[in-house]
């Protein structure tokens, strides 16, 4: 998946040409072209990757029928292509399009939190076009996010939005103490920190996600409890075509319910929010292609053979399919 993105973002001359021509083509026609490219990508992906995505969806969405999941998988490819078009090409026309492009619910919750003067954390999964949602925030509030530019395929996208005024700290190259210090400085100035909570790194603390043992970042809980910063659960999703629905939920004052030593419990609460979003709009979650790589064996649940119950075999097969795709 990353290789395909890199192949698209690496040809800057072709992208500039496409951006120029796109202004002459009606948006409905562009949308149709994106959907056609999504079909071609679905076919070109190969059976290994398609099956891996299907297994991950069936594994994490047990309440969905196989037919529903197959439809979600197909929509996943189309949404990926439309999102890449938006980020790489259509982002040059973002300014001035806010009124028709974004339909926003609950933004008063964020404004309410900021009136406390302690900043705010906008917490979300990689759902919909998360680049656009951060851009929207940066147009109205002093924003800062934590990104991971370690992937050479995604790095041009982050640099592109940085040039558009969307500031970010690179998790992979910023020392942890410096990262926390800069986040705290930004929050102390009543700024907004945009945190994508479903990043995965083997160095993250142990947690649970979709009932599985995994590792998720605890930075949001650290700041929310230690600095008494309100957390605004947020999610965006593509509603129709190039129109997005943005939803801000009521602030969570984690410092009122958790001690500093309870960051893990607070993080699990935030993870449950992300689970709910992903289950509600599964086709628009970014990480279906490698979700199986984040699961770890549960040390508290072993059967008589000493093996962890559940999908040990499917996770192994998923990794093999991912590597072979």
Coordinates of N, CA and C in Angstrom, one line a residue, residues 152-324:
X152 N 9.0 7.2 3.9 CA 9.3 8.1 2.8 C 8.2 8.3 1.8
X153 N 7.2 7.3 1.8 CA 6.1 7.4 0.9 C 5.1 8.5 1.4
X154 N 4.9 8.6 2.7 CA 4.0 9.6 3.2 C 4.6 10.9 3.5
X155 N 5.9 11.0 3.6 CA 6.6 12.2 4.0 C 6.2 13.4 3.1
X156 N 6.1 13.3 1.7 CA 5.7 14.4 0.9 C 4.4 15.0 1.3
X157 N 3.5 14.1 1.7 CA 2.1 14.6 2.1 C 2.2 15.5 3.3
X158 N 3.0 15.0 4.3 CA 3.1 15.8 5.6 C 3.8 17.2 5.3
X159 N 4.8 17.2 4.4 CA 5.5 18.4 4.1 C 4.6 19.3 3.3
X160 N 3.7 18.8 2.5 CA 2.8 19.6 1.7 C 1.8 20.3 2.6
X161 N 1.3 19.7 3.6 CA 0.4 20.3 4.6 C 1.1 21.2 5.5
X162 N 2.3 20.9 5.8 CA 3.1 21.8 6.6 C 3.3 23.2 5.9
X163 N 3.5 23.1 4.6 CA 3.6 24.3 3.8 C 2.3 25.1 3.7
X164 N 1.2 24.4 4.0 CA -0.1 25.0 4.0 C -0.5 25.6 5.4
X165 N 0.5 25.6 6.3 CA 0.3 26.1 7.6 C -0.2 25.2 8.7
X166 N -0.1 23.9 8.4 CA -0.5 22.8 9.4 C 0.8 22.3 10.1
X167 N 1.1 22.9 11.3 CA 2.3 22.5 12.0 C 2.2 21.1 12.6
X168 N 3.4 20.5 12.6 CA 3.4 19.1 13.2 C 4.7 18.8 13.8
X169 N 4.7 17.9 14.8 CA 6.0 17.4 15.4 C 6.1 15.9 14.9
X170 N 7.3 15.6 14.5 CA 7.6 14.3 14.0 C 7.9 13.3 15.1
X171 N 7.0 12.4 15.4 CA 7.2 11.5 16.5 C 8.5 10.7 16.4
X172 N 8.9 10.3 15.1 CA 10.1 9.5 14.9 C 11.4 10.2 15.1
X173 N 11.4 11.5 14.9 CA 12.7 12.2 15.0 C 12.8 13.2 16.2
X174 N 11.7 13.4 16.9 CA 11.7 14.3 18.0 C 11.9 13.6 19.3
X175 N 12.9 13.9 20.1 CA 13.1 13.2 21.4 C 11.8 13.3 22.3
X176 N 11.5 12.2 23.0 CA 10.2 12.2 23.8 C 10.1 13.4 24.7
X177 N 11.1 13.8 25.5 CA 11.0 14.9 26.4 C 10.8 16.2 25.7
X178 N 11.4 16.4 24.5 CA 11.2 17.6 23.7 C 9.8 17.6 23.2
X179 N 9.3 16.5 22.7 CA 8.0 16.4 22.2 C 6.9 16.8 23.2
X180 N 7.1 16.3 24.5 CA 6.1 16.6 25.5 C 6.2 18.1 25.9
X181 N 7.5 18.6 25.9 CA 7.7 20.0 26.3 C 7.0 20.9 25.3
X182 N 7.2 20.7 24.0 CA 6.6 21.5 22.9 C 5.0 21.4 23.0
X183 N 4.5 20.2 23.2 CA 3.1 20.1 23.3 C 2.5 20.9 24.5
X184 N 3.2 20.8 25.6 CA 2.8 21.6 26.8 C 2.9 23.1 26.6
X185 N 3.9 23.5 25.9 CA 4.0 24.9 25.6 C 2.8 25.4 24.7
X186 N 2.5 24.6 23.8 CA 1.4 24.9 22.9 C 0.1 24.9 23.6
X187 N -0.1 24.0 24.5 CA -1.4 23.9 25.3 C -1.4 25.1 26.2
X188 N -0.3 25.4 26.8 CA -0.3 26.6 27.8 C -0.7 27.9 27.1
X189 N -0.5 28.0 25.8 CA -0.9 29.2 25.1 C -2.4 29.0 24.6
X190 N -3.1 28.1 25.1 CA -4.5 27.8 24.8 C -4.6 27.3 23.3
X191 N -3.7 26.5 22.9 CA -3.7 26.0 21.6 C -4.4 24.6 21.5
X192 N -4.7 24.2 20.3 CA -5.3 22.9 20.1 C -4.3 21.9 19.6
X193 N -4.3 20.7 20.2 CA -3.4 19.6 19.8 C -4.3 18.5 19.1
X194 N -4.0 18.2 17.9 CA -4.7 17.2 17.1 C -4.0 15.9 17.2
X195 N -4.6 14.9 17.9 CA -3.9 13.6 18.1 C -4.7 12.5 17.4
X196 N -4.0 11.8 16.6 CA -4.5 10.6 15.9 C -4.1 9.4 16.8
X197 N -5.1 8.9 17.6 CA -4.8 7.9 18.6 C -4.6 6.5 18.2
X198 N -4.8 6.2 16.9 CA -4.6 4.8 16.5 C -3.3 4.5 15.8
X199 N -2.3 5.4 16.0 CA -0.9 5.0 15.6 C -0.5 3.8 16.4
X200 N 0.4 3.0 15.7 CA 0.9 1.8 16.4 C 2.5 1.9 16.3
X201 N 3.1 1.6 17.4 CA 4.5 1.4 17.5 C 4.8 0.3 18.5
X202 N 5.8 -0.5 18.3 CA 6.1 -1.6 19.3 C 6.6 -1.0 20.6
X203 N 7.0 0.3 20.6 CA 7.5 0.9 21.8 C 6.4 1.6 22.6
X204 N 5.2 1.6 22.1 CA 4.1 2.2 22.9 C 3.7 1.3 24.0
X205 N 3.1 1.9 25.1 CA 2.6 1.1 26.2 C 1.5 0.0 25.8
X206 N 1.5 -1.0 26.5 CA 0.5 -2.1 26.3 C -0.9 -1.5 26.6
X207 N -1.9 -1.9 25.7 CA -3.2 -1.4 25.9 C -4.2 -2.4 25.2
X208 N -5.4 -2.0 25.0 CA -6.4 -2.9 24.4 C -7.1 -2.1 23.3
X209 N -7.4 -2.7 22.2 CA -8.1 -2.1 21.1 C -8.9 -3.2 20.4
X210 N -10.2 -3.0 20.2 CA -11.1 -4.0 19.7 C -11.0 -5.3 20.4
X211 N -10.8 -5.2 21.8 CA -10.7 -6.4 22.6 C -9.4 -7.1 22.6
X212 N -8.4 -6.6 21.8 CA -7.2 -7.3 21.6 C -6.1 -6.6 22.4
X213 N -5.0 -7.3 22.7 CA -3.9 -6.7 23.3 C -3.1 -6.0 22.2
X214 N -2.7 -4.8 22.4 CA -1.9 -4.1 21.4 C -1.1 -3.0 22.1
X215 N -0.6 -2.1 21.4 CA 0.2 -0.9 22.0 C -0.3 0.4 21.4
X216 N -0.7 1.3 22.2 CA -1.3 2.6 21.8 C -0.6 3.7 22.6
X217 N -0.5 4.9 22.0 CA 0.2 6.0 22.6 C -0.6 6.5 23.8
X218 N 0.1 6.9 24.9 CA -0.6 7.5 26.1 C -0.4 9.0 26.2
X219 N 0.1 9.6 25.2 CA 0.4 11.0 25.2 C -0.9 11.9 25.6
X220 N -2.0 11.5 25.0 CA -3.2 12.3 25.2 C -3.6 12.2 26.7
X221 N -3.6 11.0 27.2 CA -3.9 10.8 28.7 C -2.9 11.5 29.6
X222 N -1.6 11.5 29.2 CA -0.6 12.1 30.0 C -0.9 13.6 30.1
X223 N -1.2 14.3 29.0 CA -1.5 15.7 29.0 C -2.8 16.0 29.6
X224 N -3.8 15.2 29.3 CA -5.2 15.5 29.8 C -5.3 15.4 31.3
X225 N -4.5 14.4 31.9 CA -4.6 14.2 33.3 C -3.6 15.1 34.1
X226 N -2.4 15.1 33.6 CA -1.4 15.9 34.3 C -1.5 17.4 34.1
X227 N -2.0 17.9 33.0 CA -2.1 19.3 32.8 C -3.6 19.8 32.8
X228 N -4.5 18.9 33.1 CA -5.9 19.2 33.2 C -6.4 19.8 31.9
X229 N -6.1 19.1 30.8 CA -6.5 19.6 29.5 C -7.8 18.8 29.0
X230 N -8.8 19.5 28.6 CA -10.0 18.8 28.1 C -9.7 18.0 26.8
X231 N -10.3 16.9 26.6 CA -10.2 16.1 25.4 C -11.5 16.1 24.7
X232 N -11.4 16.5 23.4 CA -12.6 16.5 22.6 C -12.6 15.3 21.6
X233 N -13.4 14.3 21.9 CA -13.5 13.2 20.9 C -14.0 13.7 19.6
X234 N -13.4 13.4 18.5 CA -13.7 14.0 17.2 C -13.6 12.9 16.1
X235 N -14.4 13.0 15.1 CA -14.2 12.2 13.9 C -14.8 12.9 12.7
X236 N -14.2 12.6 11.6 CA -14.7 13.1 10.3 C -14.9 11.9 9.4
X237 N -15.7 12.1 8.4 CA -15.9 11.0 7.4 C -16.5 11.6 6.1
X238 N -16.2 11.0 5.0 CA -16.7 11.4 3.8 C -18.2 11.2 3.8
X239 N -19.0 12.2 3.6 CA -20.4 12.1 3.6 C -21.0 11.8 2.2
X240 N -20.5 12.5 1.2 CA -20.9 12.3 -0.2 C -19.9 13.0 -1.1
X241 N -19.3 12.3 -2.0 CA -18.4 12.9 -3.0 C -17.2 13.5 -2.2
X242 N -17.1 14.8 -2.4 CA -16.0 15.6 -1.8 C -16.5 16.4 -0.6
X243 N -17.7 16.0 -0.1 CA -18.2 16.7 1.1 C -18.0 15.8 2.3
X244 N -17.5 16.5 3.4 CA -17.2 15.8 4.6 C -18.0 16.2 5.8
X245 N -18.3 15.3 6.7 CA -19.0 15.6 7.9 C -18.0 15.6 9.1
X246 N -17.9 16.6 9.8 CA -17.0 16.7 11.0 C -17.8 16.8 12.3
X247 N -17.5 15.9 13.2 CA -18.3 15.8 14.4 C -17.4 16.0 15.7
X248 N -17.7 17.0 16.5 CA -17.0 17.2 17.7 C -17.9 16.8 18.9
X249 N -17.5 15.9 19.7 CA -18.3 15.5 20.8 C -18.0 16.2 22.1
X250 N -18.8 16.0 23.1 CA -18.6 16.7 24.4 C -17.2 16.5 25.0
X251 N -16.7 17.5 25.6 CA -15.3 17.4 26.2 C -15.3 16.3 27.3
X252 N -14.2 15.6 27.3 CA -13.9 14.6 28.4 C -12.9 15.3 29.3
X253 N -13.2 15.4 30.6 CA -12.3 16.0 31.6 C -11.7 14.8 32.4
X254 N -10.7 14.2 31.7 CA -10.2 12.9 32.3 C -9.5 13.2 33.6
X255 N -9.0 14.4 33.9 CA -8.3 14.7 35.1 C -9.3 14.6 36.3
X256 N -10.6 14.7 36.0 CA -11.6 14.6 37.1 C -11.9 13.2 37.5
X257 N -11.5 12.2 36.6 CA -11.9 10.8 36.9 C -10.7 9.9 37.1
X258 N -9.5 10.3 36.6 CA -8.3 9.5 36.7 C -7.2 10.2 37.4
X259 N -6.3 9.4 38.0 CA -5.1 9.9 38.6 C -4.0 9.8 37.6
X260 N -2.9 10.4 37.9 CA -1.7 10.4 37.0 C -1.2 9.0 36.7
X261 N -1.4 8.1 37.7 CA -1.0 6.7 37.6 C -2.0 5.9 36.8
X262 N -3.1 6.5 36.3 CA -4.1 5.7 35.6 C -4.2 6.1 34.1
X263 N -3.0 6.4 33.5 CA -3.0 6.8 32.1 C -3.5 5.6 31.2
X264 N -3.1 4.4 31.6 CA -3.5 3.2 30.8 C -5.0 3.1 30.8
X265 N -5.7 3.2 31.9 CA -7.2 3.1 32.0 C -7.8 4.2 31.2
X266 N -7.3 5.5 31.2 CA -7.8 6.6 30.5 C -7.7 6.3 29.0
X267 N -6.5 5.8 28.6 CA -6.3 5.5 27.2 C -7.2 4.4 26.7
X268 N -7.6 3.4 27.5 CA -8.5 2.4 27.0 C -9.9 3.1 26.8
X269 N -10.3 4.1 27.6 CA -11.5 4.8 27.3 C -11.5 5.5 26.0
X270 N -10.4 6.1 25.7 CA -10.2 6.8 24.4 C -10.2 5.8 23.2
X271 N -9.6 4.6 23.5 CA -9.6 3.6 22.5 C -11.0 3.1 22.1
X272 N -11.9 3.0 23.2 CA -13.2 2.6 22.9 C -14.0 3.6 22.1
X273 N -13.7 4.8 22.2 CA -14.3 5.8 21.3 C -13.9 5.6 19.9
X274 N -12.6 5.3 19.7 CA -12.1 5.1 18.3 C -12.7 3.8 17.7
X275 N -12.9 2.8 18.5 CA -13.5 1.6 18.1 C -14.9 1.9 17.6
X276 N -15.7 2.7 18.3 CA -17.0 3.0 17.9 C -17.1 3.7 16.6
X277 N -16.1 4.6 16.4 CA -16.1 5.4 15.1 C -15.8 4.4 13.9
X278 N -14.8 3.6 14.1 CA -14.3 2.7 13.1 C -15.5 1.7 12.7
X279 N -16.2 1.2 13.7 CA -17.3 0.3 13.5 C -18.4 1.0 12.7
X280 N -18.6 2.3 13.0 CA -19.7 3.0 12.4 C -19.4 3.3 10.9
X281 N -18.1 3.6 10.6 CA -17.7 4.0 9.2 C -16.5 3.2 8.8
X282 N -16.6 1.9 8.7 CA -15.5 1.0 8.5 C -14.7 1.2 7.2
X283 N -15.4 1.6 6.2 CA -14.8 1.7 4.9 C -13.8 2.9 4.8
X284 N -13.9 3.8 5.8 CA -13.1 5.0 5.7 C -11.9 4.9 6.7
X285 N -11.6 3.8 7.4 CA -10.5 3.7 8.3 C -9.3 3.3 7.4
X286 N -8.1 4.0 7.7 CA -6.9 3.9 6.8 C -6.2 2.5 7.0
X287 N -6.2 1.9 8.2 CA -5.2 0.9 8.5 C -5.7 -0.6 8.3
X288 N -6.7 -0.8 7.5 CA -7.2 -2.1 7.2 C -6.1 -3.0 6.6
X289 N -5.3 -2.4 5.8 CA -4.3 -3.2 5.0 C -3.2 -3.9 5.9
X290 N -3.0 -3.4 7.1 CA -2.0 -4.0 8.0 C -2.4 -4.0 9.4
X291 N -3.7 -4.1 9.7 CA -4.2 -4.0 11.1 C -3.7 -5.2 11.9
X292 N -3.5 -6.4 11.2 CA -3.1 -7.6 12.0 C -1.8 -7.5 12.6
X293 N -1.0 -6.5 12.1 CA 0.4 -6.4 12.6 C 0.5 -5.8 14.0
X294 N -0.6 -5.2 14.5 CA -0.6 -4.5 15.8 C -1.1 -5.4 16.9
X295 N -1.6 -6.6 16.7 CA -2.1 -7.4 17.7 C -0.9 -8.2 18.4
X296 N -1.0 -8.4 19.7 CA -0.1 -9.2 20.5 C -0.8 -10.3 21.2
X297 N 0.0 -11.3 21.6 CA -0.6 -12.4 22.4 C -1.1 -11.9 23.8
X298 N -2.2 -12.3 24.2 CA -2.8 -11.9 25.5 C -2.2 -12.9 26.5
X299 N -1.4 -12.4 27.4 CA -0.7 -13.3 28.4 C -1.7 -13.8 29.5
X300 N -2.9 -13.2 29.6 CA -3.8 -13.6 30.6 C -4.8 -14.6 30.1
X301 N -4.8 -14.9 28.8 CA -5.8 -15.8 28.2 C -5.1 -16.9 27.4
X302 N -4.9 -18.1 28.0 CA -4.3 -19.2 27.3 C -5.2 -20.4 27.4
X303 N -5.2 -21.2 26.4 CA -6.0 -22.4 26.5 C -5.1 -23.6 27.0
X304 N -5.6 -24.7 27.0 CA -4.9 -25.9 27.6 C -3.6 -26.2 26.8
X305 N -3.6 -25.8 25.6 CA -2.4 -26.1 24.7 C -1.4 -25.0 24.9
X306 N -1.6 -24.0 25.7 CA -0.7 -22.9 25.8 C -0.7 -21.9 24.8
X307 N -1.8 -22.0 23.9 CA -1.9 -21.0 22.8 C -3.0 -20.0 23.1
X308 N -2.8 -18.8 22.7 CA -3.8 -17.7 22.9 C -5.0 -18.0 22.0
X309 N -6.2 -18.0 22.6 CA -7.4 -18.3 21.8 C -7.7 -17.2 20.8
X310 N -8.5 -17.5 19.9 CA -8.9 -16.4 18.9 C -8.3 -16.6 17.6
X311 N -7.8 -15.6 17.0 CA -7.4 -15.6 15.6 C -5.9 -15.7 15.4
X312 N -5.2 -16.5 16.2 CA -3.7 -16.6 16.1 C -3.4 -17.0 14.6
X313 N -4.1 -18.0 14.1 CA -3.8 -18.5 12.8 C -4.1 -17.4 11.8
X314 N -5.3 -16.7 11.9 CA -5.6 -15.7 10.9 C -4.6 -14.6 10.9
X315 N -4.1 -14.2 12.1 CA -3.1 -13.2 12.2 C -1.8 -13.6 11.4
X316 N -1.4 -14.8 11.6 CA -0.2 -15.3 10.9 C -0.5 -15.3 9.4
X317 N -1.6 -15.8 9.0 CA -1.9 -15.8 7.6 C -2.0 -14.4 7.0
X318 N -2.5 -13.5 7.9 CA -2.6 -12.1 7.4 C -1.3 -11.5 7.2
X319 N -0.3 -11.7 8.1 CA 1.0 -11.2 7.9 C 1.7 -11.8 6.6
X320 N 1.5 -13.1 6.4 CA 2.0 -13.7 5.2 C 1.5 -13.1 4.0
X321 N 0.1 -12.8 4.0 CA -0.5 -12.3 2.8 C 0.0 -10.8 2.6
X322 N 0.2 -10.1 3.7 CA 0.7 -8.7 3.6 C 2.1 -8.7 3.0
X323 N 2.9 -9.6 3.4 CA 4.3 -9.6 2.9 C 4.4 -10.0 1.5
X324 N 3.4 -10.9 1.1 CA 3.5 -11.4 -0.3 C 2.8 -10.5 -1.3

